[in-house]
Amino acid sequence: MNGFNRKVLTLDEFTIQGLRDFPQATGELSGLLRDMGLAAKRVNVEVNKAGLVDILGNANKINVQGEDVMKLDEFANKQFMGALQHGISCAGIGSEELDDFVAFDDEVSMNSKYVCLFDPLDGSGNIDVNVSIGTIFSVFRRVSPKGTPVILEDFIQKGRRQVAAGYIVYGSSTMLVYATRRGVNGFTLDPSIGEFCLSHPQLQCPDDGRIYSVNHGHFFRYDEKVRDYINICQNKNAANGGPYTQRYIGSMVSDVHRNLIKGGIFMYPGTSDRPGGKLRLMYESNPFAFIVEVAGGIATDGVQPILDIQPTELHQRTPMFIGSRKMMEELESIIGSTK
Ligand code: AHM
Ligand code: MG
């Protein structure tokens, strides 16, 4: 015995095993997830070196080896876009880093059935201070015919129509979590073999929790009812389901990941100066709403489920409230249908 645990499935093994239940499946979704996993591993290597940037060179500068240094979010964007373009599953992408979507024009890509939207490096303001950051992605089946270049309508579909969604958190360990309608599964990168290994099978969001996550700095710019709810969170005690604890990393991937595992609520409401909030519907809110709903939680914009919003543009923003079912129900009883 070499001590290697062969009971642990790698991401590829897991998705390929899943295909056995669907004899008609083409394996394209497994391929897309493998491509995302590959790009994530490349990004992970660079994220781990982020602290060396002053030694190796800053963005737009030449490093000591005389190479051009790219900003980490641009680098991540290139990796995810490149992996998907070279794969066999994705006909085009939309990214936070790019103003417009990209239609892949090679024959194989044009004949693929999926499009992918992603935020290549979310929370990138946290890179300089060694705080966890992440990648978020959303997968739709295209609505335009295969064999033609993808169009805007392939991307701006309701979140409810997502085929899969996932995120990667580059944290104290690196994890890839993805959801399909069949469940949410989490994989931790084993650096010794360079593979994502199934570590969190069939993740369920606890029905209730004690963590609330919100930027208190904006408190006086939130709607009165949102402020009422935050006050309730602060006043929880043993008699009314508390006490609650406040946790806000400022990196949505890490904040929602933690709440998904431990139970909690994450809020990014609209403010008086930014009524639409900050988060982007297509590649930040939708994927998390899908993941958390599959895991048994709830996600709304304060009025309707995030997944029911009809998008009109690639980069639109939305207020967001997401988390454990009971905490979300209490929030809804306070804010009613007011954004
Ligand atoms: P980014 O896409 O520019 O990185 O912004 C998104 C991030 C989220 O990860 C996080 O939840 C939020 O912005 C934090 O914003 P704020 O500093 O306003 O609380
Ligand atoms: Mg972002």
PDB file of C-alpha atoms in Angstrom, residues 9 118 175 227 273 283:
ATOM      1  CA  LEU A   9     -12.880  10.706  -6.104  1.00  0.00           C
ATOM      2  CA  PHE A 118     -17.708  34.227 -14.885  1.00  0.00           C
ATOM      3  CA  MET A 175     -11.803  24.533  -3.110  1.00  0.00           C
ATOM      4  CA  ARG A 227     -31.859  48.586   8.975  1.00  0.00           C
ATOM      5  CA  ASP A 273     -26.657  56.316  -3.596  1.00  0.00           C
ATOM      6  CA  TYR A 283     -21.795  36.115 -12.716  1.00  0.00           C
TER       7      TYR A 283
END
